[in-house]
Coordinates of C-alpha atoms and ligand atoms in Angstrom, one line a residue:
M1 CA -38.6 8.7 -53.3
L2 CA -38.3 12.4 -54.3
T3 CA -38.6 13.7 -57.8
P4 CA -35.0 14.2 -59.1
K5 CA -34.1 17.9 -59.5
H6 CA -32.0 17.5 -62.7
P7 CA -34.0 16.5 -65.8
R8 CA -32.5 13.8 -68.0
S9 CA -35.0 14.2 -70.7
A10 CA -35.6 16.9 -73.3
Y11 CA -38.3 17.6 -75.9
F12 CA -37.9 19.8 -79.0
H13 CA -40.9 20.8 -80.9
V14 CA -40.5 21.2 -84.7
P15 CA -43.7 22.9 -85.9
F16 CA -43.6 22.5 -89.7
C17 CA -45.6 20.3 -92.0
Q18 CA -46.2 20.1 -95.7
H19 CA -50.0 20.3 -95.2
R20 CA -52.3 20.5 -92.1
C21 CA -54.3 17.3 -92.0
G22 CA -58.0 17.9 -91.5
Y23 CA -58.1 16.3 -88.0
C24 CA -54.9 17.9 -86.6
D25 CA -54.9 20.6 -84.0
F26 CA -51.2 20.3 -83.1
T27 CA -48.9 23.3 -82.8
L28 CA -47.6 23.8 -86.4
V29 CA -47.6 25.8 -89.6
A30 CA -48.0 24.3 -93.1
Q31 CA -46.6 25.8 -96.3
K32 CA -44.5 28.3 -94.3
D33 CA -41.0 26.8 -94.8
H34 CA -39.6 30.4 -95.1
L35 CA -40.0 30.5 -91.3
I36 CA -37.6 27.6 -90.7
E37 CA -34.5 29.8 -90.6
A38 CA -36.1 32.1 -88.1
Y39 CA -37.2 29.1 -86.0
L40 CA -33.7 27.7 -85.9
E41 CA -32.3 31.1 -84.8
A42 CA -35.0 31.3 -82.1
M43 CA -34.2 27.8 -80.9
A44 CA -30.5 28.8 -80.6
K45 CA -31.6 31.8 -78.6
Q46 CA -33.9 29.9 -76.4
T47 CA -31.3 27.4 -75.4
S48 CA -28.4 29.9 -75.2
E49 CA -28.5 30.2 -71.4
L50 CA -28.1 26.5 -70.8
G51 CA -24.7 25.2 -69.9
E52 CA -22.8 22.6 -71.8
G53 CA -22.6 18.8 -71.6
I54 CA -26.0 18.3 -69.9
E55 CA -26.5 14.6 -70.0
L56 CA -29.8 13.2 -71.4
S57 CA -31.2 9.7 -71.1
T58 CA -34.0 10.6 -73.5
L59 CA -34.3 13.1 -76.3
F60 CA -37.5 13.5 -78.3
L61 CA -38.1 15.6 -81.4
G62 CA -41.8 15.9 -82.1
G63 CA -44.0 18.1 -84.2
G64 CA -45.3 18.9 -86.6
T65 CA -43.0 16.9 -88.7
P66 CA -39.3 17.1 -87.7
T67 CA -38.3 15.2 -90.8
H68 CA -40.0 17.9 -93.0
L69 CA -36.7 19.8 -92.3
S70 CA -33.9 19.3 -94.9
I71 CA -30.8 17.5 -93.9
D72 CA -29.0 20.9 -93.7
Q73 CA -31.7 22.3 -91.4
L74 CA -31.7 19.2 -89.2
T75 CA -27.9 19.4 -89.0
R76 CA -28.2 23.0 -87.7
L77 CA -30.9 21.9 -85.2
F78 CA -28.8 19.0 -83.9
E79 CA -25.8 21.4 -83.6
I80 CA -27.9 23.7 -81.4
I81 CA -29.1 20.8 -79.3
F82 CA -25.7 19.1 -78.9
S83 CA -23.9 22.4 -78.1
H84 CA -25.7 22.1 -74.7
F85 CA -26.7 18.4 -74.3
Q86 CA -25.0 15.1 -74.7
L87 CA -26.5 11.7 -74.8
A88 CA -25.9 9.2 -71.9
D89 CA -24.5 5.8 -72.8
D90 CA -27.8 4.1 -72.7
Y91 CA -29.8 6.8 -74.5
E92 CA -33.1 6.9 -76.4
F93 CA -33.2 9.6 -79.2
S94 CA -36.6 9.6 -80.9
I95 CA -37.8 11.5 -83.8
E96 CA -41.3 11.8 -85.3
A97 CA -41.4 11.3 -89.1
N98 CA -43.7 11.4 -92.0
P99 CA -43.1 8.3 -94.2
L100 CA -42.5 10.2 -97.5
N101 CA -39.7 12.3 -95.9
L102 CA -37.6 9.2 -95.2
T103 CA -35.4 9.0 -98.2
P104 CA -32.4 6.6 -97.8
E105 CA -30.2 9.7 -97.5
K106 CA -32.3 11.1 -94.7
I107 CA -32.5 7.8 -92.9
D108 CA -28.7 7.4 -93.1
F109 CA -28.3 11.0 -91.8
L110 CA -30.6 10.3 -88.9
K111 CA -28.7 7.2 -88.0
Q112 CA -25.3 8.9 -88.2
S113 CA -26.7 11.7 -86.0
G114 CA -27.5 9.2 -83.2
V115 CA -31.3 8.8 -83.8
N116 CA -32.1 5.3 -82.5
R117 CA -36.0 5.4 -82.5
V118 CA -38.3 6.7 -85.2
S119 CA -42.1 7.2 -84.7
L120 CA -43.8 7.1 -88.0
G121 CA -47.2 8.8 -88.7
V122 CA -48.6 6.0 -90.8
Q123 CA -52.2 6.1 -89.5
S124 CA -53.6 3.4 -91.8
F125 CA -52.7 0.8 -94.5
D126 CA -56.1 1.5 -96.3
S127 CA -55.8 3.9 -99.2
D128 CA -59.4 5.2 -98.8
I129 CA -58.8 6.0 -95.1
L130 CA -55.4 7.6 -95.9
T131 CA -57.2 9.8 -98.5
F132 CA -59.9 10.7 -96.0
L133 CA -57.3 11.6 -93.4
E134 CA -55.5 13.8 -96.0
R135 CA -52.3 11.9 -95.7
D136 CA -49.8 12.1 -98.6
H137 CA -48.6 8.5 -98.6
K138 CA -50.0 5.3 -100.1
P139 CA -50.0 1.8 -98.5
D140 CA -47.4 0.4 -100.9
E141 CA -45.0 3.2 -100.1
I142 CA -45.3 2.5 -96.4
F143 CA -44.1 -1.1 -96.8
E144 CA -41.1 0.0 -98.8
I145 CA -40.2 2.9 -96.5
V146 CA -40.6 0.9 -93.2
T147 CA -38.5 -1.9 -94.6
S148 CA -35.8 0.5 -95.6
L149 CA -36.0 2.3 -92.3
Q150 CA -35.9 -0.9 -90.2
S151 CA -32.8 -2.1 -92.0
R152 CA -31.0 1.0 -90.5
I153 CA -33.0 1.9 -87.4
S154 CA -34.9 -1.1 -86.1
N155 CA -36.6 0.6 -83.1
T156 CA -39.6 1.9 -85.1
S157 CA -43.0 2.8 -84.0
L158 CA -46.2 3.3 -86.1
D159 CA -49.1 5.6 -85.2
L160 CA -52.4 4.1 -86.3
I161 CA -55.8 5.8 -86.2
F162 CA -59.1 4.0 -85.7
A163 CA -62.8 5.0 -85.5
V164 CA -62.4 7.0 -88.8
P165 CA -65.7 7.7 -90.7
G166 CA -66.2 5.0 -93.3
Q167 CA -63.7 2.6 -91.6
S168 CA -65.1 -0.9 -91.0
L169 CA -64.0 -3.3 -88.2
D170 CA -62.5 -5.6 -90.9
G171 CA -60.6 -2.6 -92.4
W172 CA -59.1 -1.8 -89.0
K173 CA -58.2 -5.5 -88.5
Q174 CA -56.4 -5.5 -91.8
T175 CA -54.4 -2.4 -90.9
L176 CA -53.3 -4.0 -87.7
R177 CA -52.3 -7.2 -89.6
D178 CA -50.3 -5.2 -92.1
A179 CA -48.5 -3.4 -89.2
V180 CA -47.7 -6.6 -87.4
Q181 CA -46.5 -8.2 -90.6
L182 CA -43.8 -5.6 -90.8
N183 CA -42.5 -6.8 -87.5
I184 CA -42.9 -3.4 -85.9
P185 CA -41.7 -3.4 -82.2
H186 CA -44.0 -0.5 -81.1
I187 CA -47.5 0.6 -82.1
S188 CA -49.6 3.5 -80.9
T189 CA -53.3 3.5 -81.7
Y190 CA -55.6 6.5 -81.3
G191 CA -59.3 6.8 -81.8
L192 CA -60.1 9.7 -84.1
T193 CA -61.3 12.8 -82.2
I194 CA -62.7 15.9 -83.7
E195 CA -61.0 18.9 -82.3
K196 CA -62.4 22.4 -82.4
G197 CA -60.7 24.6 -85.0
T198 CA -59.9 21.8 -87.4
S199 CA -61.4 21.5 -90.8
F200 CA -63.0 18.2 -89.7
W201 CA -64.7 20.1 -86.9
S202 CA -66.3 22.5 -89.5
R203 CA -67.4 19.6 -91.5
E204 CA -68.9 17.9 -88.5
Q205 CA -70.7 21.1 -87.5
A206 CA -72.2 21.3 -91.0
G207 CA -73.4 17.7 -90.7
L208 CA -71.0 16.5 -93.4
L209 CA -68.9 14.2 -91.2
H210 CA -70.1 11.5 -88.7
L211 CA -67.8 9.6 -86.4
P212 CA -68.6 5.8 -86.0
Q213 CA -70.8 4.8 -83.1
D214 CA -69.0 4.3 -79.8
E215 CA -69.8 0.6 -79.9
L216 CA -67.8 0.2 -83.2
A217 CA -65.0 2.3 -81.8
G218 CA -65.0 0.1 -78.7
D219 CA -64.9 -3.1 -80.8
M220 CA -61.9 -1.7 -82.7
Y221 CA -60.0 -0.9 -79.6
E222 CA -60.8 -4.3 -78.0
F223 CA -59.7 -6.1 -81.1
A224 CA -56.4 -4.2 -81.0
L225 CA -55.8 -5.2 -77.4
E226 CA -56.3 -8.9 -78.2
F227 CA -54.6 -9.0 -81.6
L228 CA -51.5 -7.1 -80.6
D229 CA -51.1 -9.0 -77.4
E230 CA -51.2 -12.3 -79.4
A231 CA -48.6 -10.8 -81.7
G232 CA -46.3 -10.2 -78.8
L233 CA -46.9 -6.5 -78.4
Q234 CA -47.8 -5.8 -74.8
H235 CA -50.3 -3.2 -73.9
Y236 CA -48.2 -1.0 -71.6
E237 CA -50.2 2.3 -71.8
I238 CA -53.8 3.1 -72.8
S239 CA -52.7 3.9 -76.4
N240 CA -49.4 2.1 -76.7
F241 CA -48.2 -1.4 -77.4
A242 CA -44.6 -2.7 -77.4
R243 CA -42.4 -5.8 -77.6
P244 CA -40.6 -6.1 -74.2
G245 CA -37.8 -3.6 -74.1
Y246 CA -39.3 -1.3 -76.8
E247 CA -41.5 0.8 -74.6
C248 CA -41.0 4.6 -75.3
R249 CA -38.7 5.7 -72.5
H250 CA -39.3 9.4 -73.1
N251 CA -43.0 9.1 -72.7
E252 CA -42.5 7.0 -69.5
V253 CA -40.8 10.1 -68.1
Y254 CA -44.1 12.1 -68.6
W255 CA -46.2 9.3 -67.2
T256 CA -44.1 8.8 -64.1
G257 CA -43.9 12.4 -63.2
Y258 CA -40.1 13.0 -63.8
P259 CA -38.7 16.4 -64.9
Y260 CA -38.0 17.3 -68.5
Y261 CA -36.9 20.3 -70.6
G262 CA -39.2 21.5 -73.4
F263 CA -38.3 23.8 -76.2
G264 CA -40.2 25.3 -79.1
P265 CA -43.8 26.6 -79.6
G266 CA -46.3 24.8 -77.6
A267 CA -43.7 22.8 -75.7
A268 CA -44.0 22.2 -71.9
S269 CA -41.2 21.8 -69.4
Y270 CA -41.3 20.5 -65.8
L271 CA -38.3 21.7 -63.9
N272 CA -37.8 22.0 -60.1
G273 CA -41.5 21.3 -59.5
V274 CA -42.6 24.1 -61.9
R275 CA -44.6 23.3 -65.0
R276 CA -44.2 25.9 -67.8
Q277 CA -46.0 26.0 -71.2
N278 CA -44.8 27.9 -74.2
H279 CA -47.2 29.9 -76.5
R280 CA -49.0 27.6 -78.9
S281 CA -49.0 30.0 -81.8
V282 CA -45.8 29.5 -83.8
I283 CA -45.8 33.1 -85.0
T284 CA -46.3 34.5 -81.5
W285 CA -43.7 32.2 -80.1
L286 CA -41.2 33.4 -82.8
K287 CA -42.0 37.1 -82.2
R288 CA -41.6 36.8 -78.5
V289 CA -38.3 35.0 -78.7
Q290 CA -37.0 37.3 -81.4
A291 CA -37.9 40.3 -79.2
G292 CA -36.2 38.8 -76.2
D293 CA -39.5 38.3 -74.4
S294 CA -40.5 35.1 -72.6
P295 CA -42.5 32.7 -74.8
I296 CA -44.1 31.2 -71.6
V297 CA -47.8 31.7 -71.3
D298 CA -48.5 29.5 -68.3
Q299 CA -46.4 28.7 -65.3
E300 CA -47.5 26.8 -62.2
E301 CA -45.6 25.5 -59.2
L302 CA -47.5 22.3 -58.4
A303 CA -48.8 22.0 -54.9
P304 CA -48.2 18.7 -53.3
E305 CA -51.9 17.6 -53.7
T306 CA -51.9 18.7 -57.3
R307 CA -48.8 16.7 -58.0
A308 CA -50.3 13.7 -56.3
R309 CA -53.6 13.9 -58.3
E310 CA -51.6 14.4 -61.6
A311 CA -49.6 11.3 -60.7
I312 CA -52.9 9.4 -60.4
I313 CA -54.0 10.5 -63.9
F314 CA -50.7 9.6 -65.6
G315 CA -50.2 6.5 -63.4
L316 CA -53.5 5.0 -64.4
R317 CA -52.7 5.4 -68.1
R318 CA -50.0 2.8 -67.6
R319 CA -51.2 -0.7 -67.6
A320 CA -49.0 -1.6 -64.7
G321 CA -51.1 1.0 -62.8
I322 CA -50.0 2.7 -59.6
N323 CA -47.9 1.0 -56.9
R324 CA -49.8 2.2 -53.8
R325 CA -46.8 2.0 -51.4
E326 CA -44.5 3.9 -53.8
F327 CA -47.2 6.5 -54.4
Q328 CA -47.5 7.2 -50.7
E329 CA -43.7 7.4 -50.2
R330 CA -43.3 9.7 -53.2
Y331 CA -46.3 12.0 -52.8
G332 CA -47.1 11.8 -49.1
F333 CA -50.8 10.8 -49.7
D334 CA -52.6 7.6 -49.5
L335 CA -54.6 6.9 -52.7
H336 CA -57.8 6.3 -50.8
Q337 CA -57.3 9.4 -48.7
L338 CA -57.4 11.4 -52.0
S339 CA -60.2 9.7 -53.8
E340 CA -62.0 7.2 -51.6
T341 CA -65.4 7.4 -53.2
A342 CA -64.3 7.5 -56.8
I343 CA -62.0 4.5 -56.3
R344 CA -64.7 2.5 -54.6
T345 CA -67.4 3.2 -57.2
N346 CA -65.1 2.5 -60.1
V347 CA -63.9 -0.7 -58.6
E348 CA -67.6 -1.7 -58.1
A349 CA -68.3 -0.7 -61.7
G350 CA -65.5 -3.0 -63.0
L351 CA -63.4 -0.1 -64.4
L352 CA -60.7 -0.1 -61.7
E353 CA -59.0 -3.1 -60.2
E354 CA -57.3 -3.0 -56.8
T355 CA -54.7 -5.6 -55.8
D356 CA -52.6 -5.9 -52.6
T357 CA -50.0 -3.6 -54.2
H358 CA -51.5 -1.7 -57.2
L359 CA -54.5 0.3 -58.4
K360 CA -55.0 0.0 -62.2
L361 CA -57.6 0.2 -64.9
T362 CA -59.3 -2.9 -66.1
K363 CA -59.7 -3.6 -69.8
A364 CA -63.2 -2.1 -69.6
G365 CA -61.7 0.8 -67.7
C366 CA -59.2 1.5 -70.5
L367 CA -62.1 2.2 -72.8
L368 CA -63.6 4.6 -70.3
A369 CA -60.4 6.0 -68.9
D370 CA -61.4 9.7 -69.3
S371 CA -64.5 9.3 -67.2
V372 CA -62.6 7.3 -64.5
V373 CA -60.1 10.1 -64.3
V374 CA -62.8 12.8 -64.1
D375 CA -64.3 10.9 -61.1
I376 CA -61.0 10.7 -59.4
L377 CA -60.3 14.4 -59.8
Ligands
SF4_1 S1 -48.5 15.4 -90.6 FE1 -49.0 14.9 -88.5 S2 -48.5 16.8 -87.4 FE2 -48.6 17.3 -89.6 S3 -50.6 18.1 -89.9 FE3 -50.7 15.9 -90.4 S4 -51.3 14.9 -88.4 FE4 -50.7 17.0 -87.9

């Protein structure tokens, strides 16, 4: 099976937030709403060479916080997008949202605009943890907003963070119970990591912030695996859980190596076998587009073996793992031919499992996925 030439997925990066949370190193600016007009003009310019009526199965607006834009600004962004793209009959149109942005008016607007999946940056139902993470919402507000959202757009996902300094295992269990009680069909869970350049990084360097021990973080992850499975949310990717039929189709495109468009600062695209990456600085991206210069900072035509190795990395993230026969047909390599020793040692260590048809991470392997991937590379 060859990788299709024509992408049916597109990502638009909206790099605005009210405040930069202490742990966040995403491509965004905070307190710079005066740049939104220039951003919209740049997005119109960036997409101007596309044709019309390009059909998409999945469309994803991420950030930043796309819902930080006003209804008028979102209307203009959607006009830009839909002057080139149209949604297929069975489409998925996702948007990332901050709970407090979701007024009933904005939810109605999103629904009328065709949005049929909302990914909410909830992070926790514990007010102390929310304060620590510098989030602006309170647990009570989340219940109200999610209920209001689900009455209009039922395909809702919550992002939750674990292994936060000061968070107990019991506290994490309660957050998961609260999420499940809301009858959410999709949950993403991420262990807190401290990224260079963030304010949490500075605090950690100064000895003012200590992440929980790996053992506690592991217990939290394992509890999530068991609890969410019992609640009917299947573990379909290392960090993602969904009721059947609610898996994020857009992310599946990334994990299965299919092509996609990407627009905006920091966005990547994968077209005709070429991976391109836009500049991560919002200001530099804007200046380059305004000046008519390319905002691309990195471009690579993937060699067959590189593509195959990337497919292993992404394929192992999925709980279904890698179908060995399909892998060979699509990439022209046998898995063992590429990584014989790493596969054997990780199978022996109980981190990888090999069946007649598939290679996949075990539960223990999910906890140590990064080291398995490094071995395989
Ligand atoms: S709201 Fe989300 S994207 Fe914005 S700064 Fe906080 S974590 Fe980052």
